[in-house]
Structures are given as structure tokens and as C-alpha cells.
Coordinates of C-alpha atoms in Angstrom, one line a residue:
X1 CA -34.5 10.5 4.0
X2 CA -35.1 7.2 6.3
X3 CA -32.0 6.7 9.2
X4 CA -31.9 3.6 9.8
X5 CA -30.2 2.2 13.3
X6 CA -27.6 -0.3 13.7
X7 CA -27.0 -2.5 9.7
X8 CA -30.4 -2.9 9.2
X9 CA -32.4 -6.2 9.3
X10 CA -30.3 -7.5 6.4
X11 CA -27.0 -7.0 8.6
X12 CA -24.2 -6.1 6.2
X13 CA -26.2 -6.5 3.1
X14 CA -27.6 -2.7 4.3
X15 CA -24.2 -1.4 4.7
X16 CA -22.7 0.1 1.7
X17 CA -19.7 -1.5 0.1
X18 CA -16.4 0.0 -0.2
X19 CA -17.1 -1.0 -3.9
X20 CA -19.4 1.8 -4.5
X21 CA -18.4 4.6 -2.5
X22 CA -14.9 4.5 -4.0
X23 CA -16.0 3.3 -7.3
X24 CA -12.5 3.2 -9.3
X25 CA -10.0 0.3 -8.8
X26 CA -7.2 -1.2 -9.5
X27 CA -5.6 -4.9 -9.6
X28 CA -2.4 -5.6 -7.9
X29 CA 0.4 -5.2 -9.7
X30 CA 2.2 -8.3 -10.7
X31 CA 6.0 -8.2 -10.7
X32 CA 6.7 -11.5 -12.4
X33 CA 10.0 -11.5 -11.0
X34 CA 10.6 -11.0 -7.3
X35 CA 14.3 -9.4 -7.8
X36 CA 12.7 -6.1 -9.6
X37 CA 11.7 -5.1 -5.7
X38 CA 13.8 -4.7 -2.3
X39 CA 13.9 -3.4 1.1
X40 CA 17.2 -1.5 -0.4
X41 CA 17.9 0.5 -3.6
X42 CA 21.8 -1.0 -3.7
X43 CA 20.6 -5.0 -4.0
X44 CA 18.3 -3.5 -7.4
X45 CA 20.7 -2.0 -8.3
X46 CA 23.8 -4.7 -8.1
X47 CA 20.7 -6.8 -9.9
X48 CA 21.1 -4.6 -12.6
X49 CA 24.3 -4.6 -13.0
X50 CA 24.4 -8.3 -13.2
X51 CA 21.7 -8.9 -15.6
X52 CA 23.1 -5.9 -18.0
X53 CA 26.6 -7.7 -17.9
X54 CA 25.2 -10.8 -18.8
X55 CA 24.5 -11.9 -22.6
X56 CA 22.3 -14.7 -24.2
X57 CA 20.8 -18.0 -22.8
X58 CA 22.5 -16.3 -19.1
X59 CA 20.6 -13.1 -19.4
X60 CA 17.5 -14.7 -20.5
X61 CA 17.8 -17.1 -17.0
X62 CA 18.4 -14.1 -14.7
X63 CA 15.6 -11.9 -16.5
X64 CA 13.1 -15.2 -15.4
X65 CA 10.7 -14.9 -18.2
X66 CA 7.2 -15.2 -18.3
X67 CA 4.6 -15.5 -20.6
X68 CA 3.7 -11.7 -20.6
X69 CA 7.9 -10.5 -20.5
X70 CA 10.7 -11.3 -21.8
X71 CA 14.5 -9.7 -22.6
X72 CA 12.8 -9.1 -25.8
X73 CA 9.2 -8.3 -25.4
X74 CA 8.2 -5.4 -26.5
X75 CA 6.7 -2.4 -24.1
X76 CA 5.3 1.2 -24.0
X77 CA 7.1 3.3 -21.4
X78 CA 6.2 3.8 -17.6
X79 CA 3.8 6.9 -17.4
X80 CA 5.9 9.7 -15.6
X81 CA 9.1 7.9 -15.7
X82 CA 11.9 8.4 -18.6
X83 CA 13.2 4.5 -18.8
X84 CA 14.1 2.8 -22.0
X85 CA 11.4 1.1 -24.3
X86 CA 14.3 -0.7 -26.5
X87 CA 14.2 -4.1 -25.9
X88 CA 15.8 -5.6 -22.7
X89 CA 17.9 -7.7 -24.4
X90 CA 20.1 -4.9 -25.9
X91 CA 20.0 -2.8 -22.5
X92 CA 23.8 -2.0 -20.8
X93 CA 22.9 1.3 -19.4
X94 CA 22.7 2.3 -15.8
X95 CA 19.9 0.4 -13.5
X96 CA 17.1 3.4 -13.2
X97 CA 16.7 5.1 -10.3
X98 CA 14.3 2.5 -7.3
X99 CA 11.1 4.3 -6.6
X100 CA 9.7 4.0 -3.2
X101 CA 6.8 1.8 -2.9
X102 CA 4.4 0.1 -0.7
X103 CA 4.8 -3.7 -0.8
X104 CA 2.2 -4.8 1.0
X105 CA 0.5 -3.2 4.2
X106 CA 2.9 -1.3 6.4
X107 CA 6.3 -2.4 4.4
X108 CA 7.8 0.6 2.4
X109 CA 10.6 -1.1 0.2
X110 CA 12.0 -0.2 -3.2
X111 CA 10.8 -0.9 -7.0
X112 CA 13.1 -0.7 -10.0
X113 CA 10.1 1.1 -12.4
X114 CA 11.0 -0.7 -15.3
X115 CA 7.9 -1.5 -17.3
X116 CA 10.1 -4.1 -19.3
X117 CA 10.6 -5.9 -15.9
X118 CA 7.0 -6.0 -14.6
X119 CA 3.8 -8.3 -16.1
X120 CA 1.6 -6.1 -15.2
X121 CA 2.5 -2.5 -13.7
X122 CA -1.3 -1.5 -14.0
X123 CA 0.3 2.0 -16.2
X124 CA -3.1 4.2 -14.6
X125 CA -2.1 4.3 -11.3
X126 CA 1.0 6.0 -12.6
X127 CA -0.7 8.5 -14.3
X128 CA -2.0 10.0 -11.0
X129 CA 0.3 9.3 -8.7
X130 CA 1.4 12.6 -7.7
X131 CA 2.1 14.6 -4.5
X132 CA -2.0 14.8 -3.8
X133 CA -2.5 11.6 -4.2
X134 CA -3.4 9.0 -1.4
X135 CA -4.1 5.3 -2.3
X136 CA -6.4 3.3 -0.5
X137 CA -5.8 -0.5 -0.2
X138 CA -7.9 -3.3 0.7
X139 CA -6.9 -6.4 2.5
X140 CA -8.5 -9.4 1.1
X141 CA -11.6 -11.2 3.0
X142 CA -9.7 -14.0 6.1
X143 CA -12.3 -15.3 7.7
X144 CA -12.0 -14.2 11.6
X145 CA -9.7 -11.6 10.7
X146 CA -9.8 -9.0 13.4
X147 CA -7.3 -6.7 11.6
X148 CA -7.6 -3.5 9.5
X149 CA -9.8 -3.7 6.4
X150 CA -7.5 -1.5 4.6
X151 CA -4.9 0.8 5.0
X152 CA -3.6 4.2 3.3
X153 CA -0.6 5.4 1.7
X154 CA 1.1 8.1 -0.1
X155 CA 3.2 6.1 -2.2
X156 CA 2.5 3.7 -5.0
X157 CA 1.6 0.1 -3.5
X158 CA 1.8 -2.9 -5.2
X159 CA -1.4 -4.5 -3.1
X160 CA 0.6 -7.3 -2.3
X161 CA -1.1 -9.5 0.3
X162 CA 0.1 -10.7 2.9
X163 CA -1.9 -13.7 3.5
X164 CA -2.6 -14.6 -0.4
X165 CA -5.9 -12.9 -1.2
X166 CA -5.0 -9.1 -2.5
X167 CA -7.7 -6.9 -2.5
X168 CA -8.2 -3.5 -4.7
X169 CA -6.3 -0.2 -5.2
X170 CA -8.6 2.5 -5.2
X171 CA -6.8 5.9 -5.8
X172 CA -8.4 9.3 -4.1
X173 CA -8.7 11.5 -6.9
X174 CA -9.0 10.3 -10.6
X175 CA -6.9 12.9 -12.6
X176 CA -3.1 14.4 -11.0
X177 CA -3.4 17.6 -9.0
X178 CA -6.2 16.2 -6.9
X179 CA -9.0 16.5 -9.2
X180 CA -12.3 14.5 -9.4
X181 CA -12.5 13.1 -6.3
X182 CA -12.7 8.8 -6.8
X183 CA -16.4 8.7 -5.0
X184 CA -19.3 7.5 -6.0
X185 CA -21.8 10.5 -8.2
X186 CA -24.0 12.5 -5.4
X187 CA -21.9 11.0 -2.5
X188 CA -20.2 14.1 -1.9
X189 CA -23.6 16.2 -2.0
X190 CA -25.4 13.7 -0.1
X191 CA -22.8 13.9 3.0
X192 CA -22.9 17.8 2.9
X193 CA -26.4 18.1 3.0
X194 CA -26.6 16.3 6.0
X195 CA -23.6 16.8 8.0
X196 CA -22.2 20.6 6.8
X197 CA -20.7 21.9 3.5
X198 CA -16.9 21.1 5.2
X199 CA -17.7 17.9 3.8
X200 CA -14.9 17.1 1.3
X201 CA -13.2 14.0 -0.4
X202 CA -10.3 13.8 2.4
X203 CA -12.8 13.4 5.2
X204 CA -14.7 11.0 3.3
X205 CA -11.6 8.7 3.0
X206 CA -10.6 9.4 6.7
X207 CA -13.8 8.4 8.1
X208 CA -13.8 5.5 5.5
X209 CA -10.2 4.8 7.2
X210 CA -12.1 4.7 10.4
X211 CA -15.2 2.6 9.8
X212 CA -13.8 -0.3 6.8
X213 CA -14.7 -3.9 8.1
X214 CA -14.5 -7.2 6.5
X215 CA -17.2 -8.5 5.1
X216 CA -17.8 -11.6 2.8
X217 CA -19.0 -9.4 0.1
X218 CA -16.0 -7.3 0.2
X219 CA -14.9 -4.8 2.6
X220 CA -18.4 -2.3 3.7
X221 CA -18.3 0.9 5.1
X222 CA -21.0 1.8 7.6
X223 CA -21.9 5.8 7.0
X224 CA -23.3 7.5 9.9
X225 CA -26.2 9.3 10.3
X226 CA -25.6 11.8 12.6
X227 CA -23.2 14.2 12.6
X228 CA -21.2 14.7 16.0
X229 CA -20.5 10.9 15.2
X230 CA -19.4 11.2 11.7
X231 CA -17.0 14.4 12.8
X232 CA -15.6 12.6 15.5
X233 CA -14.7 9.5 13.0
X234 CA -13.5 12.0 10.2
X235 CA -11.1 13.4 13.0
X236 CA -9.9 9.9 14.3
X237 CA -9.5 9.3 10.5
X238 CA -7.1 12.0 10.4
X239 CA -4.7 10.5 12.4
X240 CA -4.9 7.1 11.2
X241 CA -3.5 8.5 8.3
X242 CA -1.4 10.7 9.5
X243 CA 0.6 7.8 11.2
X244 CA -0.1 5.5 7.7
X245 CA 1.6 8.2 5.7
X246 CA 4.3 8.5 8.3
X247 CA 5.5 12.2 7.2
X248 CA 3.8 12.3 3.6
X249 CA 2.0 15.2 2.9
X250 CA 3.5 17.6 5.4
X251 CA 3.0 15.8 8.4
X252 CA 5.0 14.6 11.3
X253 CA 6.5 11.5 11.1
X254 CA 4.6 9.0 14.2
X255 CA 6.6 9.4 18.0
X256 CA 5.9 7.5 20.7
X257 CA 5.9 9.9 23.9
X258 CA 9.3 9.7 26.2
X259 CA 9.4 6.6 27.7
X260 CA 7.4 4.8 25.5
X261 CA 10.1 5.2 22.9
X262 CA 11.6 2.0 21.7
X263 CA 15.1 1.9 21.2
X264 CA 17.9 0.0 20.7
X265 CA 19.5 -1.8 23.9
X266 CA 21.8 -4.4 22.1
X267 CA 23.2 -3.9 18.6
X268 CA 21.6 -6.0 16.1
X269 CA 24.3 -8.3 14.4
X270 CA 25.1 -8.7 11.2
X271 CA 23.1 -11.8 10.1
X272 CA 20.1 -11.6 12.5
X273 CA 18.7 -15.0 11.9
X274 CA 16.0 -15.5 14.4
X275 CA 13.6 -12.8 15.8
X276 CA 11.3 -13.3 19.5
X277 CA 9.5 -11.6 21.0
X278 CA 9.8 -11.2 25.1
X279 CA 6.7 -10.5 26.7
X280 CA 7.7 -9.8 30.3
X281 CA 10.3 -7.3 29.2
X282 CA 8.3 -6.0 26.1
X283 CA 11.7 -6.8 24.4
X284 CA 11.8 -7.5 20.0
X285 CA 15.1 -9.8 19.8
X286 CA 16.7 -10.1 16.5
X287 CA 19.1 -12.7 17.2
X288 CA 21.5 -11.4 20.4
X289 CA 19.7 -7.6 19.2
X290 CA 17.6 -6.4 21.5
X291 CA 15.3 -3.4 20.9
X292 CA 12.8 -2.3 23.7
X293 CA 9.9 -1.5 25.0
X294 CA 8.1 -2.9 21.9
X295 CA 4.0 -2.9 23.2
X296 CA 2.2 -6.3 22.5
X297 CA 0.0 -4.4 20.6
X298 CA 2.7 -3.8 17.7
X299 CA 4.0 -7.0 18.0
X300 CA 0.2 -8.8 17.7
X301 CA -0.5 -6.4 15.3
X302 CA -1.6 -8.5 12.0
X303 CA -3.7 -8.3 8.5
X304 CA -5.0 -11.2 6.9
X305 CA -4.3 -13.2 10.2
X306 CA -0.3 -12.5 9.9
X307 CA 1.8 -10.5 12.1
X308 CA 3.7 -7.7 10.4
X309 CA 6.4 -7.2 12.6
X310 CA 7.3 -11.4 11.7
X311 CA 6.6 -10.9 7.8
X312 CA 9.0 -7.3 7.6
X313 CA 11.5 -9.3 9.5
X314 CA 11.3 -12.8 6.9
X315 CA 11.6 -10.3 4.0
X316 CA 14.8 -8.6 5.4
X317 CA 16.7 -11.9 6.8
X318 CA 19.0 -14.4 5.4
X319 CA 18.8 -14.8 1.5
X320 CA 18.9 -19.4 2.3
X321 CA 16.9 -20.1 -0.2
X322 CA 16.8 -17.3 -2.4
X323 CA 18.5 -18.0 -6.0
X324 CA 19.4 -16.1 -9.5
X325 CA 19.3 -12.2 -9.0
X326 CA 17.1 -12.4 -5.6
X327 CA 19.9 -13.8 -3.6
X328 CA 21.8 -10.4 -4.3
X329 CA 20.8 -8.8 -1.0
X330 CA 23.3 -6.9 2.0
X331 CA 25.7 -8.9 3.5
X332 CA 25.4 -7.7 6.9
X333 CA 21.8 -5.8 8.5
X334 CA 21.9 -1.9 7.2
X335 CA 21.7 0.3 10.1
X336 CA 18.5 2.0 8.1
X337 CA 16.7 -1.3 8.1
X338 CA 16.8 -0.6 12.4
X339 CA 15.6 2.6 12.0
X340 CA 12.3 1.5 9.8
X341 CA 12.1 -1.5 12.1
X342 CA 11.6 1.1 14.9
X343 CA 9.4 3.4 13.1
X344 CA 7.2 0.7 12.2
X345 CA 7.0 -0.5 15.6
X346 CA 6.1 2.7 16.5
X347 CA 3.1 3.0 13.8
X348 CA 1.5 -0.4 15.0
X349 CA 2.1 0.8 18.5
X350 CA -0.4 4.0 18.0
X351 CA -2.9 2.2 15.9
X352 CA -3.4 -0.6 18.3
X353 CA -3.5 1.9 20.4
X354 CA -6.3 4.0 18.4
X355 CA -8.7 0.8 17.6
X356 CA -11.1 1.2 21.0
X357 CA -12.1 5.1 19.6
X358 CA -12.5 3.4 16.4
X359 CA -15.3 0.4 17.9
X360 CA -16.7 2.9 19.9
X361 CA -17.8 4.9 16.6
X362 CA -18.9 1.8 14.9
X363 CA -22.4 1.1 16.6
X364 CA -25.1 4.6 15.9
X365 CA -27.8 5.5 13.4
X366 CA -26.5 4.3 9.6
X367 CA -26.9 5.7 6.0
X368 CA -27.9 2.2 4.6
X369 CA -27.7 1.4 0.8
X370 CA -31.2 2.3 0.7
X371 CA -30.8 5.2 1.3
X372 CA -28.1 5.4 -0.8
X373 CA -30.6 4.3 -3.7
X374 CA -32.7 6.8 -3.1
X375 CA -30.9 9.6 -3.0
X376 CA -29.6 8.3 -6.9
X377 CA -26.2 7.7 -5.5
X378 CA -26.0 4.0 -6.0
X379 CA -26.3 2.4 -8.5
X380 CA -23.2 3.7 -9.3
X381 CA -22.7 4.9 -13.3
X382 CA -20.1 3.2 -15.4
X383 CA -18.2 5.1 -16.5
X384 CA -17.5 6.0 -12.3
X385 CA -15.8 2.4 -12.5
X386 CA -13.5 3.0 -15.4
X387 CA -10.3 5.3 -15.2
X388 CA -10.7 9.1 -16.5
X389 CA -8.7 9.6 -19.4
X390 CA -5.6 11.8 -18.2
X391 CA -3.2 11.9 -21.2
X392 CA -2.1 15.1 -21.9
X393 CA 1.0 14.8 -23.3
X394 CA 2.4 11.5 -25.7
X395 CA 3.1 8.6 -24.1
X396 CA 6.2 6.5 -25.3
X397 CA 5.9 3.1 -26.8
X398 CA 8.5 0.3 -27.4
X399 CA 10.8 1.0 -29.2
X400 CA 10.6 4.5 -28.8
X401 CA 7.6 5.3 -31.5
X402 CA 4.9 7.3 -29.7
X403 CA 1.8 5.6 -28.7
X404 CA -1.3 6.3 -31.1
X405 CA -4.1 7.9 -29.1

């Protein structure tokens, strides 16, 4: 098989898309309703409690309809979660307990998983989320966007974008308990033949982790063709994810070393309504808060041409605006929104830090989608695209009848 240097004379038209390596994906899922997620479970949960209390036209306003739900729309159960199918409109029971989600890259917040409360809550991708699982989520094309092309997660994201183009979902394994790997027919044989049997599907996503670009065409991933470089990607791979899943899995939640540490200098106040950032003192202000060092690279850190540190902090701050069951939020700043505000300072800080390793891998001999072809690995099947059918017990519909399968 050819090796081919550099992306070939077509440029990224030889590289191979993230499209066809990881050939199952999934949409975004689309809330309809902004209230049915939060930074905290006790704002969903005082959402609950209003809308349950209410009755009639005043339920049906805080519920915010839309043309795929309603109070009384009828809807099959969430896969692996016990809720309700009776209509909305008759519910008064307790709010169910939030699951933790991703919203977005890099913002872990709270979902009430309600499938009567969410347009479109894409049901596969909670049929194999389990405690194997790893997601991997695009960021949507920006032109001149120097950020990460995707990042990685343990929990179920929502592939909310933070600059209006959402990418795909594309789970690791297609069934629950880590089976059939989501790659592409061949890839997995192709890759050991040439660079060792110790080839599996986790190094394939943790080189992928280190390699994804933008492209036009959709995010590529340049494959290596010789090995020291592909094992020394695969192992910067594994700790970009090891900081993305931030404890998941097993592993240690991300630490700066002493010194490095941020902490907190001045207490953050109750209503925080501005947030700075001080270069000269590597100081994060959060109206007279103060929390520091904070390295430029976590504070420049952005996807999709937005800053992450500014975005976490406009979803947490004053609800001005915010009306119906969305303006239900803390009163004052919860002292555990400080602590994820210094973890996730801490996360940007190491993969800022981790990016020069990552360009130096990116220039080398390439596995280019010719090669690909010829080995029979592209074009990719079909059926590869679609989910694998993982029902092994009844699923419940509305109304509590069981689905016919």
C-alpha cells in the first residue's frame, strides 16, 4: 500500500473525513424549551414544581409548546430512564431526577430527561450510553477557527454549539457494554497491520482526538503512516481525554501543579455581574471576585471563535432577561459553580498547554483516502451509517402501552 507524504496534491480532499472513519452519527438534540436544562439540579427542579402546580391556559404558557410537544402530546418513554409517558398535562408528581450532561463543549450542566419535555432527544444515543461509552462531538466548520475540531466526553451531550453551527455526535461503540466499535469496516484491521495488533478502537479515537482539523468539507482526520508517530499521537490522545473526561472512567480529575494552581483570592459575591480578565496579574474577576493565576491560554481558549471561559460565565449570571420557567435560577452564586469554574480553568489551562505536541504530530507520511479505497475500507457500507439495533428488552410508549417492535 502507497504512503503518501504531507495531504497529497489534492490537500484535504486526500485526507479522510471524520465522516467515514466514525461512520455513525447523531443530530443535536433539540430541547425546545431552554428551562428543561441548568447549570444546577435545584432551578429544574423548582421548574417542576411550578409547571406541575399550575393548570390550564397557565401550564400550557410555562410548558412553551412547540409544534413537535405539547402538555398533551403523546410520547414513548426515554430509553434507560423510568419517567412517565401519561400526558404532561395530567402530571403532579415529583420533577425526575437531572442527569448530568454536556451542553456544549466544555460546559457540564444538568438535563431534566423527560422525553415529554424535549423535541427531539435523539432516543439512540440513550440506548448506549453506558459506563463504556465515550461520545465524540464535532464543532461546526468557522472559518479561521483555530480551536479544537471536537472534543470528548463521558456523559450525554446535547452538541449544542457555541457559535450556531452544531456539528455531529458520533458515539464509540454502537451497542452498551462497549461492543462494535463505531469505525468504519476494515479500519481497525487496516491500522493493526501496519502499526501492531495493540491497535484498538480507544487509540483510534485518542489519536483522532489528537489530529481532527476543520475543514470545509467537515472535520478530516489525517492518519499516519508510520508508527512511532501514530503511538506518540495515540498517547497524547490519552491525555486529551483524560483531562476532557475530567475523572470519568477511572481517571484523575485534571491538577494544575503547585503554584500553578488557581484559586480563590477574593470571594466571589452573590450576583457577579461583570467578569475581566487581568492580564498583568493573570487574575479572572467576577465582579469584586478575584480568582488567580488563570494562564491566558484558558482564558483565550475558544471553539467556533468564542471564548469558553465568557460563554460558562453568561450562562451562570443574572437571569435580566430571562422570562417564564427560565428565570427560576439561584439567587446568590452557588459555591459549586466556583469550584467548576476552577476546574474548568484548569482543563483549558493543560490543553492549551498540550496543542504544540499536537502540531508537531500533524506534518509526516499520511494514510490518504486512497489508500483507504483500496484497502476496501471506504466506501463505507450503509448499514455502518445507521444505528445497530440494541433493544433487548420493551421499550415503553405513551401512555404506558409497550412499543410494537
Amino acid at each position: 500500500m502507497a504512503a503518501r507524504a504531507g495531504a497529497g496534491a489534492g490537500g484535504d480532499d486526500d485526507i479522510p473525513l471524520l465522516d467515514d472513519l466514525m461512520p455513525w452519527s447523531v443530530r443535536p438534540l433539540r430541547t425546545g424549551r431552554p428551562w428543561v436544562t441548568a447549570p444546577d439540579t435545584a432551578s429544574l427542579k423548582a421548574r417542576w414544581a411550578r409547571l406541575v402546580r399550575a393548570e390550564g391556559a397557565e401550564r400550557e404558557r410555562l410548558f412553551g409548546p412547540t409544534r413537535s410537544r405539547g402538555p398533551r402530546t403523546p410520547v414513548a418513554a426515554l430509553p434507560g430512564q423510568s419517567t412517565s409517558t401519561a400526558r404532561f398535562a395530567r402530571e403532579s408528581g415529583p420533577c425526575p431526577e437531572p442527569v448530568r450532561i454536556l451542553h456544549g463543549p466544555f460546559d457540564e450542566q444538568w438535563l431534566i430527561p423527560d422525553h415529554r419535555l424535549i423535541d427531539a432527544a435523539r432516543p439512540e444515543l440513550w440506548r448506549v450510553a453506558d459506563g463504556h461509552q465515550l461520545f465524540a462531538v464535532e464543532h461546526g466548520y468557522v472559518p479561521q477557527d483555530a480551536g479544537p475540531a471536537l472534543s470528548v466526553t463521558a456523559l450525554l451531550p446535547d452538541g449544542h454549539s457555541a457559535a450556531g453551527r452544531p456539528g455531529r455526535i458520533r458515539p464509540l461503540y454502537r451497542r452498551p457494554g462497549g461492543l462494535e466499535p463505531n469505525l468504519a469496516p476494515g479500519l481497525l484491521g487496516l491500522l493493526r497491520a501496519r502499526h501492531g495488533d495493540a491497535v484498538t478502537a480507544e487509540s483510534v479515537l485518542a489519536w483522532i482526538v489528537t489530529a481532527a482539523r476543520h475543514s470545509p468539507a467537515g472535520c478530516v482526520v489525517p492518519l499516519p503512516a508510520d508508527t512511532t508517530r501514530w503511538w506518540a499521537g495515540v498517547e497524547l490522545g490519552g491525555e486529551l481525554l483524560r483531562l476532557q473526561l475530567r475523572g470519568a472512567r477511572g481517571g484523575e480529575r485534571p491538577r494544575l501543579p503547585g503554584g500553578r494552581r488557581p484559586y480563590v483570592r477574593a470571594a466571589v459575591p452573590a450576583a457577579p455581574g461583570t467578569l475581566e480578565y487581568d492580564p498583568g496579574d493573570e487574575a479572572l474577576l467576577l465582579g469584586s471576585g478575584r480568582i488567580s493565576p488563570v494562564p491566558a491560554g484558558a482564558w483565550e481558549f475558544r471553539v467556533g471563535g468564542v471564548r469558553m471561559l465568557e460563554l460558562w460565565f453568561e450562562r451562570r449570571a443574572s437571569a435580566d432577561g430571562a422570562d417564564g420557567l427560565e428565570a427560576i435560577r439561584p439567587r446568590d452564586w452557588p459555591r459549586e459553580w466556583t469550584s467548576e469554574l476552577l476546574e474548568l480553568i484548569t482543563v483549558l489551562a493543560l490543553l492549551t498547554e498540550l496543542r504544540p505536541r499536537q502540531q508537531a504530530l500533524a506534518d509526516g507520511p499520511q494514510l490518504t483516502t486512497g489508500d483507504l479505497r483500496a484497502a476496501g475500507v471506504l466506501p463505507v457500507a450503509a448499514t455502518a451509517r445507521r444505528p445497530a439495533s440494541v433493544l433487548d428488552h420493551q421499550e415503553e410508549g405513551p401512555d404506558g402501552q409497550f412499543a410494537l417492535l
